[in-house]
Amino acid sequence: MAGQTRGATIALLGVLLLGAVRPGAEASEIALPHGSGITVLIKPGIPTLPVKPCYIISTKGHLTTLTIKSGEKAVFSFNCRDPEKHFVIEIQKNIDCMSGPCPFGEVQLQPSTSVLPAVNRTFIWDVKAHKSIGLELQFSVPRLRQVGPGASCPDGVTYNISGRIDATVVRIGTFCSNGTVSRIKMQEGVKMALHLPWFHRRNVSGFSIANRSSIKRLCIIESVFEGEGSATLMSANYPDGFPEDELMTWQFVVPPHLRASVSFLHFNVSNCEKKEERVEYYIPGSTTNPEVFKLGDKQPGNMAGNFNLSLQGCDQDAQNPGILRLQFQVLVQHPQNESNKIYVVDLSNEQAMSLTIEPRPVKFSRRFVPGCFVCLESRTCSTNLTLTSGSKHKISFLCDDLSRLWVNAEKTISCMDHRYCPRRPYSLQVPRDILQLPVQLHDFSWKLLVPKDRLSLALVPAQKLQQHTPEKVCNTSYSYLVASTVPGQDLYFGSFCPGGSIQQIQVKQNVSVTLRTFAPSFQQEASRQGLTVSFIPYFKEEGVFTVTPDTKSKVYLRSPNWDRGLPSLTSVSWNISVPSGQVACLTFLKERTGVVCQTGRAFMIIQEQRTKAEEIFSLEDEVLPKPSFHHHSFWVNISNCSPVSGKQLDLFFWVLLTPRTMDLTVIITAIVGGGALLLFALGLIICFVRKKKKKTSKGPSVGIYNGNINTQMPMQPKKFQKGRKDSDSHVYAVIDDTMVYGHLLQDSNVSFLQPQVDTYRPFQGPTGDCPPSPPLTGSRAPTAKLTVDEPSPSFPAESESEPYTFSHPNNGNTDIPLLDTHEPTEPGE
């Protein structure tokens, strides 16, 4: 009796001491009944920040760890006001079902959370059972949701569930509240840990234990769906390896009016010596149960009603076992109208082609979003599906909104031997079976391959194309993206849409042409889509654009790689046609290109295709030319150097056609002047004839003017569509007068010398067939260099602007050139 009094006195002194150390602090008392199998351990937690030391104050003094066993009672407190930052408490209960009956039924929290200190608490139940006994954990509503190891739950309440294989502990998974997992069955014992945060007032465990017969596998997890929803589940020990040669099953309860689909999110397979790792489905109503799939196969979808999924391991290689693991998702949703419709995609006649149906990129949403699945043969469903050429495929869709999916396709067209390349054009057309699908076509890419340095490619659209530029954007439902596929060459020719002036695109080497759609209206416009590709003789430029401008609007053109600059040492040309009766105005949108060359020179050549006159500009040093007028088709060619990083070459210009103007006053003046000159020449001839009748001796040479001319007055050039090169107005014959009037001397005996006749004729060779050749990159070419056709070596050099004069005396000005060199103030000829 005295001992009890002494113990009470000591306890009272301890309480008084606690009050002295921590004014206002409350003491906790924990008493554990005999035979309860419960052990309480208070131990330091993991501090998140350096904090002031805190201790447990009990009758034993200042402690950092306190253990209370079954049949013991302890009174304690803490010497700090925030013990939750310093300590955690574990309450473990051992249940031996091998030596006695198991306490089946609802599991209670012992001791109650109301008597525990306000620190993070973990309740652990360790149940040992015989191998032939199955134990079932039943979870009340809300059910559990599996999460990855280390993940936190929104409310802080976490379940960690483990099983046993002999002496080895196997982690079944980590679970939070508000899920679909309703039951977990295990064999040979279970270990359950419930983590409750210090601020949580929960006073129930939320589960019960029941006795079941042997399940002959590691565990069975039941997942119940009451409506639309999804569940993500993982194999045992995930992300570590699944136990060797074990079997694990998931049972899914799905209302009959809903449909379920399985998607494997992540998996690995181990190295098997015996058996084969696989998944098996038991689907009510299936005639092939169990349906066996490899982990890499497309998994079943569009399943009605309940079904089971099992994961079977194998006997692993002892030296290199590998890892078997699986994370998958089950999505349950209402069936859609498209679920029962079958689409046939016939690719049996296609070659080197693949087609992928996949989800569009979408923003993440926390709310439930019904899945979009593509099903092959109505059962093998997945979020994406790839079809290959050479076969006929039957597909269906399980999706609430088909606009969440799109189609991407790719086809390779190659000719690696130039001797056998087809000479007829090849049509780049989207197959009809793809267009009939209820999902939008996003990209269809053609990879065009040719033998190196042997052949090039010509792309001709069904409708002339417009280049997408900031000043004139494409607003059509589709466009073509043209880019080089030569390894190591980053060259993007541009984006082109129908409704422009580009008639043809020629590329030197391998290229990809991607048809990209931007609106569902493409389905209605697809019939007008068309592009043909031809194999043509090899040329050295990277690209040649043939442009036939529209007379109603400007044509905006820009060099390839606009945002990054033209690649080093490449050349690109534009062949711009100017129709008869029109004048083209060429305008550059900025004064300088901004390129700075490290080696070599960057040039631009503007060449008239008819006159062969070309202007050469240095793109590095000089200002781009002012707006200029061109009456005939012309070339624009740019050749890049090796530029300094950050100072790249890009060129942006536009072309506008306007009608040619004709000055009526000049025409009338030219006609009157020409007639007067003709009358004057006839008078001279009559006078000479009369004199020759009297005198037969040789006189001085005379210049005979060609009367069959285009009556164009000097100093008034470019007023007629027909130029000097196209007429004979510049052809003069210097003839001895005795040859002109020689027939009058036929009856005389006077002899005379045979005169020589010399005629100037222009160059009549081909014009405009090939783009201008760039000058040598190492040279310094002058700006605005005018070149003309070289004369024949047998004749002295002459220019078209050289004046022509009569040989007989003339009191007038004989030095008036017939070709005016002044720049016109407005378009005309």
Tab-separated table of N, CA and C in Angstrom, residues 131 163-170 172 185-188 215-220 235-237 241-250 270 272 274-280 295 309-316 324:
chain	number	residue	atom	x	y	z
A	131	LYS	N	-0.802	-20.490	-45.090
A	131	LYS	CA	-0.782	-20.336	-46.549
A	131	LYS	C	-2.113	-20.699	-47.193
A	163	GLY	N	1.602	-7.789	-48.420
A	163	GLY	CA	1.320	-9.207	-48.223
A	163	GLY	C	2.600	-9.953	-47.935
A	164	ARG	N	2.492	-11.303	-47.912
A	164	ARG	CA	3.658	-12.131	-47.600
A	164	ARG	C	3.752	-13.295	-48.581
A	165	ILE	N	5.004	-13.602	-48.922
A	165	ILE	CA	5.329	-14.850	-49.612
A	165	ILE	C	6.438	-15.494	-48.781
A	166	ASP	N	6.047	-16.477	-47.984
A	166	ASP	CA	6.962	-17.057	-46.993
A	166	ASP	C	7.443	-15.948	-46.055
A	167	ALA	N	8.736	-15.704	-46.010
A	167	ALA	CA	9.245	-14.680	-45.101
A	167	ALA	C	9.428	-13.328	-45.791
A	168	THR	N	9.059	-13.243	-47.050
A	168	THR	CA	9.269	-12.008	-47.821
A	168	THR	C	8.012	-11.156	-47.785
A	169	VAL	N	8.207	-9.888	-47.500
A	169	VAL	CA	7.089	-8.939	-47.518
A	169	VAL	C	6.950	-8.370	-48.928
A	170	VAL	N	5.739	-8.371	-49.446
A	170	VAL	CA	5.458	-7.865	-50.791
A	170	VAL	C	4.521	-6.679	-50.662
A	172	ILE	N	1.740	-4.410	-51.726
A	172	ILE	CA	0.613	-4.443	-52.670
A	172	ILE	C	0.373	-3.060	-53.263
A	185	LYS	N	-8.005	-9.125	-51.418
A	185	LYS	CA	-7.872	-10.462	-50.858
A	185	LYS	C	-6.413	-10.891	-50.936
A	186	MET	N	-5.919	-11.457	-49.839
A	186	MET	CA	-4.531	-11.900	-49.793
A	186	MET	C	-4.442	-13.243	-49.101
A	187	GLN	N	-3.369	-13.918	-49.352
A	187	GLN	CA	-3.146	-15.246	-48.789
A	187	GLN	C	-1.848	-15.228	-47.996
A	188	GLU	N	-1.864	-15.927	-46.839
A	188	GLU	CA	-0.666	-16.051	-46.014
A	188	GLU	C	-0.373	-14.781	-45.227
A	215	ILE	N	-7.044	-18.347	-52.235
A	215	ILE	CA	-7.221	-17.712	-53.547
A	215	ILE	C	-6.155	-18.191	-54.538
A	216	LYS	N	-5.166	-18.961	-54.054
A	216	LYS	CA	-4.150	-19.573	-54.911
A	216	LYS	C	-3.407	-18.553	-55.780
A	217	ARG	N	-3.169	-17.408	-55.261
A	217	ARG	CA	-2.401	-16.354	-55.949
A	217	ARG	C	-1.966	-15.323	-54.923
A	218	LEU	N	-1.179	-14.367	-55.349
A	218	LEU	CA	-0.667	-13.368	-54.415
A	218	LEU	C	-1.796	-12.539	-53.824
A	219	CYS	N	-2.641	-11.980	-54.671
A	219	CYS	CA	-3.742	-11.156	-54.180
A	219	CYS	C	-4.764	-10.943	-55.282
A	220	ILE	N	-5.944	-10.496	-54.876
A	220	ILE	CA	-7.023	-10.109	-55.776
A	220	ILE	C	-7.518	-8.740	-55.325
A	235	SER	N	0.948	-3.111	-60.490
A	235	SER	CA	1.316	-4.439	-60.023
A	235	SER	C	1.998	-4.342	-58.673
A	236	ALA	N	2.066	-5.455	-57.987
A	236	ALA	CA	2.688	-5.505	-56.667
A	236	ALA	C	4.164	-5.115	-56.765
A	237	ASN	N	4.636	-4.427	-55.740
A	237	ASN	CA	6.014	-3.932	-55.648
A	237	ASN	C	6.329	-2.824	-56.643
A	241	GLY	N	10.240	-4.747	-59.128
A	241	GLY	CA	9.818	-5.913	-59.889
A	241	GLY	C	8.711	-6.706	-59.229
A	242	PHE	N	7.806	-7.230	-60.039
A	242	PHE	CA	6.752	-8.141	-59.591
A	242	PHE	C	7.405	-9.453	-59.172
A	243	PRO	N	6.918	-10.086	-58.094
A	243	PRO	CA	7.547	-11.331	-57.623
A	243	PRO	C	7.577	-12.402	-58.713
A	244	GLU	N	8.642	-13.171	-58.681
A	244	GLU	CA	8.856	-14.176	-59.720
A	244	GLU	C	7.779	-15.249	-59.693
A	245	ASP	N	7.272	-15.565	-60.884
A	245	ASP	CA	6.312	-16.667	-61.093
A	245	ASP	C	5.094	-16.537	-60.193
A	246	GLU	N	4.613	-15.322	-60.006
A	246	GLU	CA	3.418	-15.094	-59.207
A	246	GLU	C	2.254	-14.689	-60.100
A	247	LEU	N	1.069	-14.733	-59.505
A	247	LEU	CA	-0.160	-14.402	-60.215
A	247	LEU	C	-0.934	-13.384	-59.400
A	248	MET	N	-1.385	-12.317	-60.063
A	248	MET	CA	-2.141	-11.249	-59.400
A	248	MET	C	-3.345	-10.930	-60.280
A	249	THR	N	-4.505	-10.701	-59.638
A	249	THR	CA	-5.745	-10.519	-60.389
A	249	THR	C	-6.455	-9.255	-59.920
A	250	TRP	N	-7.077	-8.561	-60.891
A	250	TRP	CA	-7.955	-7.438	-60.618
A	250	TRP	C	-9.357	-7.787	-61.109
A	270	SER	N	10.459	-9.012	-67.821
A	270	SER	CA	11.705	-9.572	-67.310
A	270	SER	C	12.247	-10.598	-68.300
A	272	CYS	N	12.783	-14.250	-69.061
A	272	CYS	CA	12.160	-15.512	-68.631
A	272	CYS	C	12.985	-16.714	-69.085
A	274	LYS	N	11.526	-19.939	-68.072
A	274	LYS	CA	10.399	-20.840	-68.281
A	274	LYS	C	9.113	-20.025	-68.281
A	275	LYS	N	8.134	-20.509	-68.967
A	275	LYS	CA	6.840	-19.875	-69.103
A	275	LYS	C	6.973	-18.554	-69.867
A	276	GLU	N	5.935	-17.787	-69.844
A	276	GLU	CA	5.925	-16.512	-70.564
A	276	GLU	C	5.064	-15.521	-69.800
A	277	GLU	N	5.577	-14.348	-69.619
A	277	GLU	CA	4.798	-13.298	-68.948
A	277	GLU	C	3.650	-12.869	-69.857
A	278	ARG	N	2.478	-12.669	-69.259
A	278	ARG	CA	1.296	-12.375	-70.058
A	278	ARG	C	0.216	-11.766	-69.179
A	279	VAL	N	-0.804	-11.259	-69.821
A	279	VAL	CA	-2.019	-10.848	-69.123
A	279	VAL	C	-3.171	-11.661	-69.692
A	280	GLU	N	-4.110	-12.005	-68.811
A	280	GLU	CA	-5.273	-12.803	-69.215
A	280	GLU	C	-6.549	-12.067	-68.812
A	295	LEU	N	2.105	-8.183	-72.973
A	295	LEU	CA	2.041	-6.834	-72.410
A	295	LEU	C	2.199	-5.764	-73.475
A	309	LEU	N	-8.902	-9.146	-64.944
A	309	LEU	CA	-7.597	-9.010	-65.585
A	309	LEU	C	-6.550	-9.604	-64.649
A	310	SER	N	-5.706	-10.498	-65.182
A	310	SER	CA	-4.682	-11.158	-64.371
A	310	SER	C	-3.319	-10.940	-64.997
A	311	LEU	N	-2.312	-10.773	-64.112
A	311	LEU	CA	-0.917	-10.650	-64.532
A	311	LEU	C	-0.179	-11.882	-64.074
A	312	GLN	N	0.440	-12.595	-65.039
A	312	GLN	CA	1.166	-13.824	-64.742
A	312	GLN	C	2.644	-13.623	-65.003
A	313	GLY	N	3.489	-13.896	-63.961
A	313	GLY	CA	4.928	-13.811	-64.125
A	313	GLY	C	5.499	-15.104	-64.655
A	314	CYS	N	6.834	-15.197	-64.681
A	314	CYS	CA	7.504	-16.375	-65.223
A	314	CYS	C	8.683	-16.739	-64.322
A	315	ASP	N	9.374	-17.837	-64.664
A	315	ASP	CA	10.620	-18.194	-63.999
A	315	ASP	C	11.732	-17.377	-64.631
A	316	GLN	N	12.333	-16.504	-63.838
A	316	GLN	CA	13.284	-15.545	-64.381
A	316	GLN	C	14.697	-16.111	-64.411
A	324	LEU	N	9.686	-7.146	-64.029
A	324	LEU	CA	8.322	-7.175	-64.542
A	324	LEU	C	7.496	-6.193	-63.724
